Amino acid sequence: MQDMNLTSLFIELMARLGLNYEFLATGYEAQIWRDGFLTTLYLVAVTIPVSLIVGLIFAACLTSNRPWLSAPVRGFVELTRNTPTLVQLMFSFLVLNTVVSNMVGGAQNNPLSPFFWVVAVVGLHVAALHAEAIRGGIEAVPSSMIEAARGMGFSPFEIMRYVQIPLAFRSSLPAIVNGLISLVKSTTVGNAIAVSEITYASIMVWTQRDNVVELMIVLLAFFSLINFVVARVGSWVERRLAIPGYGL
Amino acid sequence: MSMTATQASKTTSKSSRVLRSIGFVAMPLLVIGWSLIDLSLGRELVEWIPYLASGFSMNILITICAVTLGTTAGVLLGLMQLAPYWFVRLPAQVYVQIFRNAPALVLIFATTYIFPFEVVLFGNYLPFPDWVKAVIGLAILSSAYIAEITRGAVLSIPTTQWEATKGLGFSRLQALRYVILPQCVRRSLPPWMNVASSMAMGTSLASLVGVHELMHAATDASTAVRRLDFTIIAYVVVMAAFFTLCYPIARLTRRLERRFNTG
């Protein structure tokens, strides 16, 4: 009951400002909208780890001396960075998804949901950005450090694990945070294949209510907030990981 | 170690050079080869190519308009952010903070649905086409990015330059116009080109609000033909088109960055 009063108070106040938030009082539309927020947050929370892990793998491949490992990844990175995410998403959803459906015998058996494709496409797209950033970081590790590690008997994998990646991660962190911010923004392409994230939910509401401006204010505030949190967490991690005297 | 490192960088640079040429050739070759193997597919594709091309010209038009508009507004906003008066500075800062964090798609939806479909000008009803709204949406986003780039570039100019202009009796605006901004152009060129290429990719989002551009054309074509192989090849053509538009920009950006870093 208390919650109800707060909602109606908010609607009342906003109506005085000339903003129409009446849909919040209805059960169905408010539910769609609330689920939209949760879906976007969930999408972001799932895609960020995917992009980071894949980005790290890509970066390791890119810096490897074996051309059969670095060349395909390089090709993939260039392709994803220079084509729109929406085109990649539509291609994956219309082509790869259909191929998978045909292989398992009919769309009803297909275990891959639109949500999966958004996570995969946006995650890989941002992973390509991360890979470039981390590669730059790995190449910026002074060769004297690597020689020292080699002198102490580290294997190439151990050098990667204990010397190159920790240092590269620190120096590429600002670029990674930028990548994560563009990830948050890219999750909106999900509405092209009817993943009910917040822009999709908002369209559902404003086609009924014609209150685009009101929803747009909330959308912009919401994305500013998520990106603010991501940037803050990023600079917190940066401060936590800073090595005194290393100058990063 | 250093020898193997240089060797490695040499092999990667060689393989990237090979890949660079493959990047331009591979997708068109795939399209041509496949159409020649399956001639019925090739015939369909040739039939639809003019339609796809008309879509792509819309992408280029939107990109050029959005980047031009965004650059003009962005440079002004960036300079406003550095103004000595708070009533000039604050609105620009708020604008940049809000729109820099906004997804392109949200801005395109905003402009499409908020602006009317026609405007009344001196009693005449003029249509307000959707593509112009998409241009405005992308221009808002790019102006916020370019404002930050401009601000960063101006701040990166050593203060001695400002002091020298003061010594020579330049006003603040004259100093900006004749001394500071010319130096900024060089520094902000690579990030500006990044924005331009991401705007070019952002134009595909306009298909979601019904603008007839390449993505939209490809979807139309694939629903009309209703063949899985045609759908694949149509989207490969779309990807190849965007790739040939954006990849040269990315290469040039990287080369300029390297030159400015060493120079």
PDB file of N, CA, C and O in Angstrom, chain B residues 65-83 88-89 91-93 95-97 99-100 136 138-154 176 181 184 188 192 195 199:
ATOM      1  N   CYS B  65      26.314  13.654 -43.555  1.00  0.00           N
ATOM      2  CA  CYS B  65      25.546  14.728 -42.911  1.00  0.00           C
ATOM      3  C   CYS B  65      25.773  14.692 -41.395  1.00  0.00           C
ATOM      4  O   CYS B  65      26.004  15.740 -40.774  1.00  0.00           O
ATOM      5  N   ALA B  66      25.709  13.485 -40.800  1.00  0.00           N
ATOM      6  CA  ALA B  66      25.810  13.403 -39.343  1.00  0.00           C
ATOM      7  C   ALA B  66      27.187  13.846 -38.869  1.00  0.00           C
ATOM      8  O   ALA B  66      27.308  14.565 -37.874  1.00  0.00           O
ATOM      9  N   VAL B  67      28.234  13.424 -39.600  1.00  0.00           N
ATOM     10  CA  VAL B  67      29.583  13.789 -39.157  1.00  0.00           C
ATOM     11  C   VAL B  67      29.816  15.299 -39.330  1.00  0.00           C
ATOM     12  O   VAL B  67      30.393  15.947 -38.468  1.00  0.00           O
ATOM     13  N   THR B  68      29.326  15.863 -40.429  1.00  0.00           N
ATOM     14  CA  THR B  68      29.503  17.302 -40.643  1.00  0.00           C
ATOM     15  C   THR B  68      28.812  18.096 -39.545  1.00  0.00           C
ATOM     16  O   THR B  68      29.401  18.969 -38.903  1.00  0.00           O
ATOM     17  N   LEU B  69      27.537  17.744 -39.321  1.00  0.00           N
ATOM     18  CA  LEU B  69      26.755  18.438 -38.297  1.00  0.00           C
ATOM     19  C   LEU B  69      27.382  18.238 -36.921  1.00  0.00           C
ATOM     20  O   LEU B  69      27.526  19.194 -36.145  1.00  0.00           O
ATOM     21  N   GLY B  70      27.750  16.988 -36.637  1.00  0.00           N
ATOM     22  CA  GLY B  70      28.302  16.656 -35.329  1.00  0.00           C
ATOM     23  C   GLY B  70      29.633  17.345 -35.080  1.00  0.00           C
ATOM     24  O   GLY B  70      29.911  17.777 -33.960  1.00  0.00           O
ATOM     25  N   THR B  71      30.452  17.460 -36.138  1.00  0.00           N
ATOM     26  CA  THR B  71      31.746  18.103 -35.953  1.00  0.00           C
ATOM     27  C   THR B  71      31.564  19.584 -35.656  1.00  0.00           C
ATOM     28  O   THR B  71      32.183  20.129 -34.743  1.00  0.00           O
ATOM     29  N   THR B  72      30.685  20.230 -36.418  1.00  0.00           N
ATOM     30  CA  THR B  72      30.462  21.661 -36.193  1.00  0.00           C
ATOM     31  C   THR B  72      29.973  21.899 -34.766  1.00  0.00           C
ATOM     32  O   THR B  72      30.539  22.710 -34.016  1.00  0.00           O
ATOM     33  N   ALA B  73      28.929  21.143 -34.385  1.00  0.00           N
ATOM     34  CA  ALA B  73      28.376  21.340 -33.047  1.00  0.00           C
ATOM     35  C   ALA B  73      29.386  20.914 -31.984  1.00  0.00           C
ATOM     36  O   ALA B  73      29.512  21.570 -30.944  1.00  0.00           O
ATOM     37  N   GLY B  74      30.104  19.830 -32.254  1.00  0.00           N
ATOM     38  CA  GLY B  74      31.024  19.301 -31.255  1.00  0.00           C
ATOM     39  C   GLY B  74      32.175  20.239 -30.962  1.00  0.00           C
ATOM     40  O   GLY B  74      32.552  20.421 -29.796  1.00  0.00           O
ATOM     41  N   VAL B  75      32.734  20.856 -32.016  1.00  0.00           N
ATOM     42  CA  VAL B  75      33.850  21.779 -31.786  1.00  0.00           C
ATOM     43  C   VAL B  75      33.357  22.962 -30.951  1.00  0.00           C
ATOM     44  O   VAL B  75      34.000  23.376 -29.979  1.00  0.00           O
ATOM     45  N   LEU B  76      32.160  23.477 -31.304  1.00  0.00           N
ATOM     46  CA  LEU B  76      31.611  24.606 -30.529  1.00  0.00           C
ATOM     47  C   LEU B  76      31.401  24.197 -29.072  1.00  0.00           C
ATOM     48  O   LEU B  76      31.775  24.932 -28.147  1.00  0.00           O
ATOM     49  N   LEU B  77      30.816  23.003 -28.871  1.00  0.00           N
ATOM     50  CA  LEU B  77      30.544  22.553 -27.505  1.00  0.00           C
ATOM     51  C   LEU B  77      31.838  22.347 -26.729  1.00  0.00           C
ATOM     52  O   LEU B  77      31.928  22.679 -25.547  1.00  0.00           O
ATOM     53  N   GLY B  78      32.846  21.791 -27.418  1.00  0.00           N
ATOM     54  CA  GLY B  78      34.121  21.573 -26.756  1.00  0.00           C
ATOM     55  C   GLY B  78      34.740  22.877 -26.302  1.00  0.00           C
ATOM     56  O   GLY B  78      35.273  22.983 -25.197  1.00  0.00           O
ATOM     57  N   LEU B  79      34.622  23.909 -27.150  1.00  0.00           N
ATOM     58  CA  LEU B  79      35.171  25.212 -26.764  1.00  0.00           C
ATOM     59  C   LEU B  79      34.329  25.843 -25.658  1.00  0.00           C
ATOM     60  O   LEU B  79      34.862  26.499 -24.766  1.00  0.00           O
ATOM     61  N   MET B  80      32.997  25.591 -25.709  1.00  0.00           N
ATOM     62  CA  MET B  80      32.146  26.111 -24.650  1.00  0.00           C
ATOM     63  C   MET B  80      32.516  25.504 -23.302  1.00  0.00           C
ATOM     64  O   MET B  80      32.460  26.168 -22.274  1.00  0.00           O
ATOM     65  N   GLN B  81      32.907  24.221 -23.327  1.00  0.00           N
ATOM     66  CA  GLN B  81      33.292  23.555 -22.078  1.00  0.00           C
ATOM     67  C   GLN B  81      34.506  24.219 -21.435  1.00  0.00           C
ATOM     68  O   GLN B  81      34.731  24.081 -20.254  1.00  0.00           O
ATOM     69  N   LEU B  82      35.299  24.911 -22.265  1.00  0.00           N
ATOM     70  CA  LEU B  82      36.513  25.542 -21.742  1.00  0.00           C
ATOM     71  C   LEU B  82      36.328  27.026 -21.482  1.00  0.00           C
ATOM     72  O   LEU B  82      37.269  27.722 -21.136  1.00  0.00           O
ATOM     73  N   ALA B  83      35.085  27.508 -21.683  1.00  0.00           N
ATOM     74  CA  ALA B  83      34.853  28.943 -21.557  1.00  0.00           C
ATOM     75  C   ALA B  83      35.074  29.388 -20.113  1.00  0.00           C
ATOM     76  O   ALA B  83      34.868  28.621 -19.185  1.00  0.00           O
ATOM     77  N   VAL B  88      28.218  29.515 -19.647  1.00  0.00           N
ATOM     78  CA  VAL B  88      28.500  28.936 -20.961  1.00  0.00           C
ATOM     79  C   VAL B  88      28.978  27.514 -20.780  1.00  0.00           C
ATOM     80  O   VAL B  88      28.606  26.600 -21.521  1.00  0.00           O
ATOM     81  N   ARG B  89      29.822  27.318 -19.751  1.00  0.00           N
ATOM     82  CA  ARG B  89      30.480  26.031 -19.541  1.00  0.00           C
ATOM     83  C   ARG B  89      29.487  24.950 -19.147  1.00  0.00           C
ATOM     84  O   ARG B  89      29.497  23.857 -19.691  1.00  0.00           O
ATOM     85  N   PRO B  91      26.066  24.322 -19.368  1.00  0.00           N
ATOM     86  CA  PRO B  91      25.169  23.622 -20.296  1.00  0.00           C
ATOM     87  C   PRO B  91      25.932  22.669 -21.207  1.00  0.00           C
ATOM     88  O   PRO B  91      25.479  21.538 -21.452  1.00  0.00           O
ATOM     89  N   ALA B  92      27.092  23.094 -21.681  1.00  0.00           N
ATOM     90  CA  ALA B  92      27.867  22.242 -22.577  1.00  0.00           C
ATOM     91  C   ALA B  92      28.311  20.980 -21.845  1.00  0.00           C
ATOM     92  O   ALA B  92      28.236  19.873 -22.389  1.00  0.00           O
ATOM     93  N   GLN B  93      28.737  21.142 -20.575  1.00  0.00           N
ATOM     94  CA  GLN B  93      29.195  19.972 -19.826  1.00  0.00           C
ATOM     95  C   GLN B  93      28.063  18.978 -19.602  1.00  0.00           C
ATOM     96  O   GLN B  93      28.241  17.776 -19.761  1.00  0.00           O
ATOM     97  N   TYR B  95      25.296  18.658 -21.381  1.00  0.00           N
ATOM     98  CA  TYR B  95      24.959  18.055 -22.678  1.00  0.00           C
ATOM     99  C   TYR B  95      25.908  16.909 -22.998  1.00  0.00           C
ATOM    100  O   TYR B  95      25.497  15.800 -23.323  1.00  0.00           O
ATOM    101  N   VAL B  96      27.212  17.181 -22.873  1.00  0.00           N
ATOM    102  CA  VAL B  96      28.197  16.163 -23.238  1.00  0.00           C
ATOM    103  C   VAL B  96      28.075  14.950 -22.322  1.00  0.00           C
ATOM    104  O   VAL B  96      28.079  13.811 -22.782  1.00  0.00           O
ATOM    105  N   GLN B  97      27.913  15.182 -21.019  1.00  0.00           N
ATOM    106  CA  GLN B  97      27.830  14.051 -20.100  1.00  0.00           C
ATOM    107  C   GLN B  97      26.619  13.178 -20.383  1.00  0.00           C
ATOM    108  O   GLN B  97      26.702  11.956 -20.315  1.00  0.00           O
ATOM    109  N   PHE B  99      24.806  12.905 -23.320  1.00  0.00           N
ATOM    110  CA  PHE B  99      24.723  12.247 -24.620  1.00  0.00           C
ATOM    111  C   PHE B  99      25.920  11.365 -24.935  1.00  0.00           C
ATOM    112  O   PHE B  99      25.841  10.494 -25.781  1.00  0.00           O
ATOM    113  N   ARG B 100      27.031  11.591 -24.243  1.00  0.00           N
ATOM    114  CA  ARG B 100      28.186  10.714 -24.472  1.00  0.00           C
ATOM    115  C   ARG B 100      27.893   9.302 -23.973  1.00  0.00           C
ATOM    116  O   ARG B 100      28.398   8.326 -24.488  1.00  0.00           O
ATOM    117  N   ILE B 136      20.056  13.542 -37.306  1.00  0.00           N
ATOM    118  CA  ILE B 136      20.116  14.372 -36.097  1.00  0.00           C
ATOM    119  C   ILE B 136      20.503  13.514 -34.891  1.00  0.00           C
ATOM    120  O   ILE B 136      21.340  13.904 -34.074  1.00  0.00           O
ATOM    121  N   LEU B 138      22.302  10.729 -34.786  1.00  0.00           N
ATOM    122  CA  LEU B 138      23.729  10.402 -34.818  1.00  0.00           C
ATOM    123  C   LEU B 138      24.581  11.643 -34.612  1.00  0.00           C
ATOM    124  O   LEU B 138      25.650  11.581 -34.008  1.00  0.00           O
ATOM    125  N   ALA B 139      24.088  12.802 -35.114  1.00  0.00           N
ATOM    126  CA  ALA B 139      24.861  14.034 -34.961  1.00  0.00           C
ATOM    127  C   ALA B 139      24.958  14.428 -33.489  1.00  0.00           C
ATOM    128  O   ALA B 139      25.998  14.909 -33.038  1.00  0.00           O
ATOM    129  N   ILE B 140      23.865  14.190 -32.730  1.00  0.00           N
ATOM    130  CA  ILE B 140      23.900  14.511 -31.298  1.00  0.00           C
ATOM    131  C   ILE B 140      24.993  13.681 -30.623  1.00  0.00           C
ATOM    132  O   ILE B 140      25.833  14.196 -29.877  1.00  0.00           O
ATOM    133  N   LEU B 141      25.002  12.380 -30.943  1.00  0.00           N
ATOM    134  CA  LEU B 141      25.996  11.489 -30.336  1.00  0.00           C
ATOM    135  C   LEU B 141      27.411  11.908 -30.730  1.00  0.00           C
ATOM    136  O   LEU B 141      28.300  12.051 -29.878  1.00  0.00           O
ATOM    137  N   SER B 142      27.619  12.148 -32.043  1.00  0.00           N
ATOM    138  CA  SER B 142      28.980  12.453 -32.477  1.00  0.00           C
ATOM    139  C   SER B 142      29.408  13.823 -31.957  1.00  0.00           C
ATOM    140  O   SER B 142      30.584  14.025 -31.653  1.00  0.00           O
ATOM    141  N   SER B 143      28.456  14.751 -31.789  1.00  0.00           N
ATOM    142  CA  SER B 143      28.854  16.060 -31.269  1.00  0.00           C
ATOM    143  C   SER B 143      29.352  15.924 -29.833  1.00  0.00           C
ATOM    144  O   SER B 143      30.304  16.600 -29.440  1.00  0.00           O
ATOM    145  N   ALA B 144      28.741  15.009 -29.059  1.00  0.00           N
ATOM    146  CA  ALA B 144      29.207  14.825 -27.685  1.00  0.00           C
ATOM    147  C   ALA B 144      30.614  14.232 -27.666  1.00  0.00           C
ATOM    148  O   ALA B 144      31.478  14.663 -26.886  1.00  0.00           O
ATOM    149  N   TYR B 145      30.864  13.243 -28.548  1.00  0.00           N
ATOM    150  CA  TYR B 145      32.205  12.656 -28.619  1.00  0.00           C
ATOM    151  C   TYR B 145      33.230  13.703 -29.060  1.00  0.00           C
ATOM    152  O   TYR B 145      34.314  13.824 -28.499  1.00  0.00           O
ATOM    153  N   ILE B 146      32.856  14.464 -30.125  1.00  0.00           N
ATOM    154  CA  ILE B 146      33.815  15.398 -30.702  1.00  0.00           C
ATOM    155  C   ILE B 146      34.073  16.551 -29.738  1.00  0.00           C
ATOM    156  O   ILE B 146      35.181  17.089 -29.691  1.00  0.00           O
ATOM    157  N   ALA B 147      33.060  16.905 -28.923  1.00  0.00           N
ATOM    158  CA  ALA B 147      33.290  17.938 -27.914  1.00  0.00           C
ATOM    159  C   ALA B 147      34.393  17.498 -26.955  1.00  0.00           C
ATOM    160  O   ALA B 147      35.292  18.281 -26.620  1.00  0.00           O
ATOM    161  N   GLU B 148      34.341  16.226 -26.540  1.00  0.00           N
ATOM    162  CA  GLU B 148      35.373  15.723 -25.633  1.00  0.00           C
ATOM    163  C   GLU B 148      36.737  15.701 -26.312  1.00  0.00           C
ATOM    164  O   GLU B 148      37.748  16.053 -25.700  1.00  0.00           O
ATOM    165  N   ILE B 149      36.760  15.302 -27.591  1.00  0.00           N
ATOM    166  CA  ILE B 149      38.022  15.266 -28.322  1.00  0.00           C
ATOM    167  C   ILE B 149      38.608  16.672 -28.420  1.00  0.00           C
ATOM    168  O   ILE B 149      39.798  16.887 -28.179  1.00  0.00           O
ATOM    169  N   THR B 150      37.734  17.647 -28.762  1.00  0.00           N
ATOM    170  CA  THR B 150      38.207  19.024 -28.907  1.00  0.00           C
ATOM    171  C   THR B 150      38.751  19.548 -27.585  1.00  0.00           C
ATOM    172  O   THR B 150      39.825  20.152 -27.531  1.00  0.00           O
ATOM    173  N   ARG B 151      37.977  19.279 -26.515  1.00  0.00           N
ATOM    174  CA  ARG B 151      38.407  19.765 -25.197  1.00  0.00           C
ATOM    175  C   ARG B 151      39.777  19.180 -24.848  1.00  0.00           C
ATOM    176  O   ARG B 151      40.681  19.895 -24.419  1.00  0.00           O
ATOM    177  N   GLY B 152      39.919  17.850 -25.076  1.00  0.00           N
ATOM    178  CA  GLY B 152      41.191  17.197 -24.754  1.00  0.00           C
ATOM    179  C   GLY B 152      42.331  17.775 -25.562  1.00  0.00           C
ATOM    180  O   GLY B 152      43.422  18.038 -25.042  1.00  0.00           O
ATOM    181  N   ALA B 153      42.046  18.039 -26.856  1.00  0.00           N
ATOM    182  CA  ALA B 153      43.106  18.551 -27.720  1.00  0.00           C
ATOM    183  C   ALA B 153      43.522  19.945 -27.289  1.00  0.00           C
ATOM    184  O   ALA B 153      44.713  20.262 -27.231  1.00  0.00           O
ATOM    185  N   VAL B 154      42.533  20.796 -26.952  1.00  0.00           N
ATOM    186  CA  VAL B 154      42.884  22.167 -26.542  1.00  0.00           C
ATOM    187  C   VAL B 154      43.686  22.126 -25.254  1.00  0.00           C
ATOM    188  O   VAL B 154      44.675  22.839 -25.097  1.00  0.00           O
ATOM    189  N   LEU B 176      42.585  31.394 -29.972  1.00  0.00           N
ATOM    190  CA  LEU B 176      41.996  30.104 -30.334  1.00  0.00           C
ATOM    191  C   LEU B 176      42.018  29.912 -31.849  1.00  0.00           C
ATOM    192  O   LEU B 176      42.425  28.873 -32.361  1.00  0.00           O
ATOM    193  N   LEU B 181      43.697  26.292 -32.198  1.00  0.00           N
ATOM    194  CA  LEU B 181      42.934  25.319 -32.982  1.00  0.00           C
ATOM    195  C   LEU B 181      43.728  24.694 -34.128  1.00  0.00           C
ATOM    196  O   LEU B 181      43.626  23.486 -34.348  1.00  0.00           O
ATOM    197  N   CYS B 184      45.421  21.929 -32.776  1.00  0.00           N
ATOM    198  CA  CYS B 184      44.544  20.854 -32.303  1.00  0.00           C
ATOM    199  C   CYS B 184      44.145  19.912 -33.428  1.00  0.00           C
ATOM    200  O   CYS B 184      43.892  18.733 -33.187  1.00  0.00           O
ATOM    201  N   SER B 188      43.770  15.935 -32.953  1.00  0.00           N
ATOM    202  CA  SER B 188      42.455  15.312 -32.812  1.00  0.00           C
ATOM    203  C   SER B 188      42.029  14.572 -34.069  1.00  0.00           C
ATOM    204  O   SER B 188      40.955  14.014 -34.101  1.00  0.00           O
ATOM    205  N   TRP B 192      39.053  11.737 -34.184  1.00  0.00           N
ATOM    206  CA  TRP B 192      37.918  12.210 -34.981  1.00  0.00           C
ATOM    207  C   TRP B 192      37.558  11.162 -36.040  1.00  0.00           C
ATOM    208  O   TRP B 192      36.391  10.885 -36.299  1.00  0.00           O
ATOM    209  N   VAL B 195      35.584   8.379 -34.559  1.00  0.00           N
ATOM    210  CA  VAL B 195      34.178   8.746 -34.411  1.00  0.00           C
ATOM    211  C   VAL B 195      33.475   8.627 -35.753  1.00  0.00           C
ATOM    212  O   VAL B 195      32.382   8.071 -35.851  1.00  0.00           O
ATOM    213  N   MET B 199      30.342   6.297 -36.575  1.00  0.00           N
ATOM    214  CA  MET B 199      29.074   6.846 -37.066  1.00  0.00           C
ATOM    215  C   MET B 199      28.643   6.112 -38.335  1.00  0.00           C
ATOM    216  O   MET B 199      27.467   5.814 -38.533  1.00  0.00           O
TER     217      MET B 199
END
